[in-house]
Coordinates of C-alpha atoms in Angstrom, one line a residue:
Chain D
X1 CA 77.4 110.2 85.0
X2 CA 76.2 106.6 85.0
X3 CA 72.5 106.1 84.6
X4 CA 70.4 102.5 85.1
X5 CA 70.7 101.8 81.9
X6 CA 74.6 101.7 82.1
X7 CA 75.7 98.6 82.6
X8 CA 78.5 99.9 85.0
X9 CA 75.8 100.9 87.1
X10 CA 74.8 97.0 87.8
X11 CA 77.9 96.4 88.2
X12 CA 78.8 98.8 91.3
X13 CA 75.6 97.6 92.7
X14 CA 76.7 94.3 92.8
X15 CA 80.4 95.2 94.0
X16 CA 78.4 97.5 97.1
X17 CA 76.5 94.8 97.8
X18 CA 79.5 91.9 98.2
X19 CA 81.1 94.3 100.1
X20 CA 78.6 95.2 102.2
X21 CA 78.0 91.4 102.6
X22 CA 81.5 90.7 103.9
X23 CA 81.4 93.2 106.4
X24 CA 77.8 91.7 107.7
X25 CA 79.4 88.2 108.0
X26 CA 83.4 89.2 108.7
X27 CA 82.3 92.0 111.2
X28 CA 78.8 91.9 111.3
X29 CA 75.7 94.6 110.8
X30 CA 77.4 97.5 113.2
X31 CA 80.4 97.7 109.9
X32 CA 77.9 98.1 107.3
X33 CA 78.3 102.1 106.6
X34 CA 78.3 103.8 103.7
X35 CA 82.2 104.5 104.2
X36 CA 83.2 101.4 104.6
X37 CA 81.1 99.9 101.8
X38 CA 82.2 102.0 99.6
X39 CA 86.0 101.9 100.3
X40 CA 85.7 97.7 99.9
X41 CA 84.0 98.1 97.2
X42 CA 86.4 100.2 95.7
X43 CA 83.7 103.0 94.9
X44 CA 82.5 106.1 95.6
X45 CA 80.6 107.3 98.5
X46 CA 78.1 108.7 96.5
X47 CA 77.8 105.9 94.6
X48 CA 77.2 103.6 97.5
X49 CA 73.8 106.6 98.3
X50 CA 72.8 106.5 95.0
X51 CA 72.0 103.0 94.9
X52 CA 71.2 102.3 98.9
X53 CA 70.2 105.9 100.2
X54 CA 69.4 104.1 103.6
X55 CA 71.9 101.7 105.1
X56 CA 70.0 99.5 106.9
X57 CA 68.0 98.5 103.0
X58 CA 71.7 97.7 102.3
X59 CA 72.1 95.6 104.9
X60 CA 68.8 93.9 104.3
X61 CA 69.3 93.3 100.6
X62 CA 73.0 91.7 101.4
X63 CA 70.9 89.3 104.2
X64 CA 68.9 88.5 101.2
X65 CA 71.3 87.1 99.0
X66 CA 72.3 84.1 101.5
X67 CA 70.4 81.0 99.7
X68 CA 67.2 79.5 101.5
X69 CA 67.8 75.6 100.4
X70 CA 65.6 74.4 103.2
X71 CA 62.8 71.8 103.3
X72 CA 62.3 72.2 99.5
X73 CA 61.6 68.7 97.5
X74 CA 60.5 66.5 100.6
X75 CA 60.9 63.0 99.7
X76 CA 59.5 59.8 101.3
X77 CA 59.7 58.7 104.0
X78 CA 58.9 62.4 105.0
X79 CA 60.5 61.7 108.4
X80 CA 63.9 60.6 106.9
X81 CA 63.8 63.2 104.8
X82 CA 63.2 65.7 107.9
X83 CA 65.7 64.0 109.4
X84 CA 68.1 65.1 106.5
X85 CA 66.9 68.8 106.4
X86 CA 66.7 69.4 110.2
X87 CA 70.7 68.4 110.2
X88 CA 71.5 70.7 107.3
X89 CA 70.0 73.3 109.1
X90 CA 72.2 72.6 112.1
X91 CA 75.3 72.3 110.3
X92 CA 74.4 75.7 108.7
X93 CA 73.9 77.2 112.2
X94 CA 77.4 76.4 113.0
X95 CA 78.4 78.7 110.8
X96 CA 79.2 82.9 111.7
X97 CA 78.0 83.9 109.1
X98 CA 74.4 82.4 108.8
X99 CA 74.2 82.9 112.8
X100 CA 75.3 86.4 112.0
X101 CA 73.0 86.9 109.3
X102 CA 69.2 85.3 111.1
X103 CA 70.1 86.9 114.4
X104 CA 70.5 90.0 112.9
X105 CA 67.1 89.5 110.7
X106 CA 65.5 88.6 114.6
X107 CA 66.9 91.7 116.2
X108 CA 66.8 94.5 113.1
X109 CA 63.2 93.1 112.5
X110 CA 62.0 95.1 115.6
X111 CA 63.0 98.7 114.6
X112 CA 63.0 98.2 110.8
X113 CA 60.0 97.7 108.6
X114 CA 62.1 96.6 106.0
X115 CA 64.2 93.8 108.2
X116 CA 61.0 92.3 109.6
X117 CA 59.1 91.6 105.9
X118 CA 62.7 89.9 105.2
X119 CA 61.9 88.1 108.5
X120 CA 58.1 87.4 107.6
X121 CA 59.2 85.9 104.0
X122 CA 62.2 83.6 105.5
X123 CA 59.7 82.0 108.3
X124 CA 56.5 82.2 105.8
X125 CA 58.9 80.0 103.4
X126 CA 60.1 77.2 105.9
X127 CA 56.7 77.0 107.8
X128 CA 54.7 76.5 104.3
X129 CA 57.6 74.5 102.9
X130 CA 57.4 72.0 106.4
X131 CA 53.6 72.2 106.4
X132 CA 53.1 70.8 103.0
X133 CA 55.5 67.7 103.2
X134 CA 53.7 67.3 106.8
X135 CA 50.4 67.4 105.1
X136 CA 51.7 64.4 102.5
X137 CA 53.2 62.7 105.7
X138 CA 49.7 62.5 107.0
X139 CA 48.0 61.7 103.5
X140 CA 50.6 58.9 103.1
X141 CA 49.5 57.2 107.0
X142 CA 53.4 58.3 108.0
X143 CA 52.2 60.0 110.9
X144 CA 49.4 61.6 112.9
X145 CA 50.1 65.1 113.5
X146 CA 49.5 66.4 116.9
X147 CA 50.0 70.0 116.4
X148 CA 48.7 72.2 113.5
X149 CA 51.4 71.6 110.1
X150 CA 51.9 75.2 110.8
X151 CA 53.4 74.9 114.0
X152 CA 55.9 72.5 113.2
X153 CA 58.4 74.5 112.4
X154 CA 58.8 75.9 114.9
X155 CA 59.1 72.4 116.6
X156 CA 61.2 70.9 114.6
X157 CA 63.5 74.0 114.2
X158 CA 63.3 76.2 117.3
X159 CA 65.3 73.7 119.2
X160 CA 68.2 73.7 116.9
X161 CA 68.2 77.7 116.1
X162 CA 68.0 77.7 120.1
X163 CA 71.1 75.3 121.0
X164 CA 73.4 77.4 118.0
X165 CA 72.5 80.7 118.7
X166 CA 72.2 81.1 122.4
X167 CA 73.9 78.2 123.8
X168 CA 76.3 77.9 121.3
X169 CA 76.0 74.3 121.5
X170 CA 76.4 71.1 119.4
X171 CA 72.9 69.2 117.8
X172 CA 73.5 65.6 117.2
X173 CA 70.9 63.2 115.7
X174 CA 69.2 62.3 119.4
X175 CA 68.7 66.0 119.5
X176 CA 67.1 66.1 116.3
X177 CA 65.0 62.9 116.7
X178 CA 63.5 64.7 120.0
X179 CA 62.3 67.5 117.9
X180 CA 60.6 65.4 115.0
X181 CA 58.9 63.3 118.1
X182 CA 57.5 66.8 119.2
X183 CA 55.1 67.0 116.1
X184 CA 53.4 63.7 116.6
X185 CA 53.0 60.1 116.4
X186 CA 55.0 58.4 113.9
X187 CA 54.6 55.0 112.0
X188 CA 56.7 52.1 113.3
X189 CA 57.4 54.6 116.2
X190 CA 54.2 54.2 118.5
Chain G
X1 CA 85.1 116.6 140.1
X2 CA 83.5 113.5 141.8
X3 CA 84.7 110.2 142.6
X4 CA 83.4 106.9 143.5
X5 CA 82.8 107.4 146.8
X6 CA 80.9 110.2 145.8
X7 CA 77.3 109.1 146.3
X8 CA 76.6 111.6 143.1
X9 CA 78.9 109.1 141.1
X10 CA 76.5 106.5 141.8
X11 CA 73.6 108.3 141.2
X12 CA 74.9 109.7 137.8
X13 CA 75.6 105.7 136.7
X14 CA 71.9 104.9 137.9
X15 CA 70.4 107.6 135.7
X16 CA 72.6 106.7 132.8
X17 CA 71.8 103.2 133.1
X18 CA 68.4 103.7 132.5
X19 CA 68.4 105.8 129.8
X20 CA 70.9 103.1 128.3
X21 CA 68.2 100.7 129.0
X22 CA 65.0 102.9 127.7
X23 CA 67.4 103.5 124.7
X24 CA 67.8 99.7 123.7
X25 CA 63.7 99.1 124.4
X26 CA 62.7 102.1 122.3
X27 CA 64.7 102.3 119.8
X28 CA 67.0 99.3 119.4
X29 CA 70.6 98.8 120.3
X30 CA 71.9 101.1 117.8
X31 CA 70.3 103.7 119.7
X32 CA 72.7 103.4 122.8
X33 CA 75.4 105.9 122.2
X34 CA 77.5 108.2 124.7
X35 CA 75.5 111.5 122.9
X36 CA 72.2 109.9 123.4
X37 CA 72.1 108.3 126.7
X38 CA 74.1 111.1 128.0
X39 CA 71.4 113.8 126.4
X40 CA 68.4 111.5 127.8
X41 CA 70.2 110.7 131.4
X42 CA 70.9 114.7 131.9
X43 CA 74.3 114.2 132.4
X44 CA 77.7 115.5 130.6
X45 CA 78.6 113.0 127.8
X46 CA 82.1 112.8 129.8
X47 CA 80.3 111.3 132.8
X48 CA 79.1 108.6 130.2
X49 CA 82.9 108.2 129.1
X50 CA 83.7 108.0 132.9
X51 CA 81.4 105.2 133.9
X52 CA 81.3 103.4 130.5
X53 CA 84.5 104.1 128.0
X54 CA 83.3 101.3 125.7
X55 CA 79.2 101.8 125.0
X56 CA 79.0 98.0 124.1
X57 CA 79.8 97.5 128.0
X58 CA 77.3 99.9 128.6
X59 CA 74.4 98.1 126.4
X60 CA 75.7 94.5 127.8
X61 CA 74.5 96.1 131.4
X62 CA 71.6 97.4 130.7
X63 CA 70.6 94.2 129.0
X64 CA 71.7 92.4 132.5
X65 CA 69.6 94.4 134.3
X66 CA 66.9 92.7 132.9
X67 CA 65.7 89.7 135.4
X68 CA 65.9 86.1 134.5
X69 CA 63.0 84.5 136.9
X70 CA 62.6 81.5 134.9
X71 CA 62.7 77.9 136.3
X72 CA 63.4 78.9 139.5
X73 CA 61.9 77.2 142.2
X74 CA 60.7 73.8 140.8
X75 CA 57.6 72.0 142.3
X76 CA 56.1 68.5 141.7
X77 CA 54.3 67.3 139.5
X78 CA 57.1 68.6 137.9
X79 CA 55.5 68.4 134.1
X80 CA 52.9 70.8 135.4
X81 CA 55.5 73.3 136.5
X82 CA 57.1 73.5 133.3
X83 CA 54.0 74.0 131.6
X84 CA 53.6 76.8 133.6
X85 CA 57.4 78.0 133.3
X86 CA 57.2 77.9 129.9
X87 CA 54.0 79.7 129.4
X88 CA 55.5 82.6 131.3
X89 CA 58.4 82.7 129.0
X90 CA 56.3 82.9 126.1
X91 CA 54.2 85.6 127.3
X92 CA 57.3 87.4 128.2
X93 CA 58.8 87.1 124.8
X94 CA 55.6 88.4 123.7
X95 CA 56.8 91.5 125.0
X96 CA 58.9 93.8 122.6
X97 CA 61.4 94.4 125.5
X98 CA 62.3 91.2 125.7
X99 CA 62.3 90.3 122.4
X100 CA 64.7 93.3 122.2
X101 CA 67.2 92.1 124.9
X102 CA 67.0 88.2 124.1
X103 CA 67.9 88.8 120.4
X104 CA 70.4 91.6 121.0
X105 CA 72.4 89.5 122.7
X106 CA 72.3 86.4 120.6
X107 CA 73.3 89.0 117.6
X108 CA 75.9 91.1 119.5
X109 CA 77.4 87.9 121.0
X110 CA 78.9 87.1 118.0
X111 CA 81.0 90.2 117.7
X112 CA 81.5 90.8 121.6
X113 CA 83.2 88.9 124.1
X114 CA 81.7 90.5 126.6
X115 CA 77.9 90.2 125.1
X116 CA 79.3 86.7 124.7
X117 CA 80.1 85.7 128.1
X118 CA 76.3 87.5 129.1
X119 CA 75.0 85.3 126.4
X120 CA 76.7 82.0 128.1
X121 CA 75.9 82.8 131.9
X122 CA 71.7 83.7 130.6
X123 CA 71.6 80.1 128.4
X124 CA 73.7 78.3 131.5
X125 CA 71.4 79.3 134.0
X126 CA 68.1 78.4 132.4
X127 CA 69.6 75.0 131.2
X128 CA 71.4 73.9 134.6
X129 CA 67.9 75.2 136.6
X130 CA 65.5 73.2 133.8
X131 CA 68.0 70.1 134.4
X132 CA 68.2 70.0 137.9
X133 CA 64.0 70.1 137.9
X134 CA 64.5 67.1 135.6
X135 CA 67.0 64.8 137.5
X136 CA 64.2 65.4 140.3
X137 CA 61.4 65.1 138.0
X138 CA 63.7 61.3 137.2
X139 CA 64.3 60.3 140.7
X140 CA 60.3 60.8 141.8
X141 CA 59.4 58.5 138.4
X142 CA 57.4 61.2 136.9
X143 CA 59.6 61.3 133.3
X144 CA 62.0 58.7 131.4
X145 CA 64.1 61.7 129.9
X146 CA 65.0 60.4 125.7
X147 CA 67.6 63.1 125.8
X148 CA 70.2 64.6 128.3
X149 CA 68.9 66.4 130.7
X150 CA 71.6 69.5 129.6
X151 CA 69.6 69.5 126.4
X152 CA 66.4 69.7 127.6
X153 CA 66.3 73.8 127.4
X154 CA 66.8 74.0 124.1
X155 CA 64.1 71.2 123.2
X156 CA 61.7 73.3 125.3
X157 CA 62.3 76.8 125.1
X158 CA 63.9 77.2 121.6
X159 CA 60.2 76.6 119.8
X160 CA 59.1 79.1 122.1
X161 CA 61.6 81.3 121.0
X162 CA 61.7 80.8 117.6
X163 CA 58.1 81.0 117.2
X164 CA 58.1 84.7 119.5
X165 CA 61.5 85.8 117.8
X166 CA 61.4 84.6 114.0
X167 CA 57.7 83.7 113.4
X168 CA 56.0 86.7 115.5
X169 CA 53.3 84.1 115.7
X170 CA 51.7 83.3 119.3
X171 CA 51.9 80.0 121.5
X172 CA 49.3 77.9 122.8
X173 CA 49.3 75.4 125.3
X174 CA 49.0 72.5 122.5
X175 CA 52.2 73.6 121.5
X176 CA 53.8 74.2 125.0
X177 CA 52.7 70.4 125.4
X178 CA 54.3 69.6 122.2
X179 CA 57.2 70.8 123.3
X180 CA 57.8 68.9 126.4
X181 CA 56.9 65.8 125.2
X182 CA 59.9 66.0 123.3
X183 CA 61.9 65.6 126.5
X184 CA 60.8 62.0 127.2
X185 CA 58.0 59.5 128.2
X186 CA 55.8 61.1 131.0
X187 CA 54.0 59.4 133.6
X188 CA 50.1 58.8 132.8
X189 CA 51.1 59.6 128.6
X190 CA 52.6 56.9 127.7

């Protein structure tokens, strides 16, 4: 049998954990079973227990693999560059599959201990990423912050995870400027 | 066998709808199944079948049973009431029920007409009761709205809710405040 030092092992892992992927984003977390891993994967059962004994580490590990772009190498003017990130996000959120992939991290966070440090590390990284280009914002005279830098991300992006994944509504740039208003006074903006 | 004008038919969905609902609290959605809500209702697993052949109808009511008393009721100043609106929302989604049943839905929407269309009439409600407390809010001079008024539930709640559902990090009033003056000018703030 195949060991971790075979490379054939890796490479089932990563075959289980596409598959198990696509079924997250094509059907979402409910079609993430062993069975149906394994038969997408075009593997064993047993393999698919060796590697993920427990499906729901599966299903956290495929979450994991969707790419966390956001907020990283702010540029000045720190609003215009928000401006820029805030409307990435949103065009994300239009997406099923990363709306099927952060409202399953919200809900499977509350039962599973595993789910909710995925969830910690995913907020932890946009709320430090957004505080530190705030905190150069407010060193540069850009603006005067009226809420801690720690709170603005949920400012700036609460509204738009709000209007994609429980209205199931457009953001347009209004939208977007409303939120960036929310964490304070601006230059040139009064 | 009973039938629906069997007053034990009505009793039997009663009981079964709370275990449904103590299910989804406890132990997540994935917990509501015919064996287990029939096991914890005390009732034959085909009296589950009977009342709910498909158990993501039966989750999608249990999650309605769950009362939306938010922005009901608006009074003037009309700032002052949504301050206090949207402190009691964050203090419910404080709660892990709720945080159960708000994220549930936005999660199993995506899969489920049915969860969908719950999804829809919970954000239409909230945004056509917040909107309507605006236009008023307009009329008596107490707000130049920067947004439309349709959009002002996300601008206010979804910081809220991002900051109870993804962040698991509290809400102060600064923040609450933060949030509405995303809406527009207010009277007295400039």
């Amino acid at each position: 049998m195949t060991t971790e030092s075979d490379p054939r092992f890796h490479r089932s892992a990563e075959a289980i954990l596409a598959a198990a992927r696509e079924l997250l984003i094509g059907e979402g977390p409910a079609a993430v079973t062993h069975a149906q891993v394994a038969a997408r994967a075009g593997v064993g059962r047993a393999t698919v227990y060796r590697h993920w004994p427990r499906v729901d580490q599966l299903l956290a590990e495929a979450m994991a693999t969707v790419p966390m772009p956001f907020f990283d190498a702010p540029t000045q003017p720190v609003r215009d560059w928000l401006h820029g990130e805030l409307t990435a996000i949103a065009r994300q959120l239009e997406l099923h599959d990363v709306r099927a992939v952060t409202t399953t991290l919200a809900n499977s966070a509350l039962w599973d201990p595993g789910m909710d440090s995925r969830r910690g590390q995913f907020a932890g990284v946009l709320s430090e990423r957004l505080a530190q280009a705030l905190d150069d914002a407010v060193a540069a005279g850009e603006v005067r912050l009226r809420i801690a830098a720690r709170s603005a991300a949920a400012l700036a992006i609460g509204p738009i995870y709000y209007r994609s994944t429980i209205e199931h509504e457009s953001v347009d740039s209004d939208f977007i400027d409303a939120a960036i208003d929310s964490l304070g006074t601006w230059r040139d903006r009064g």
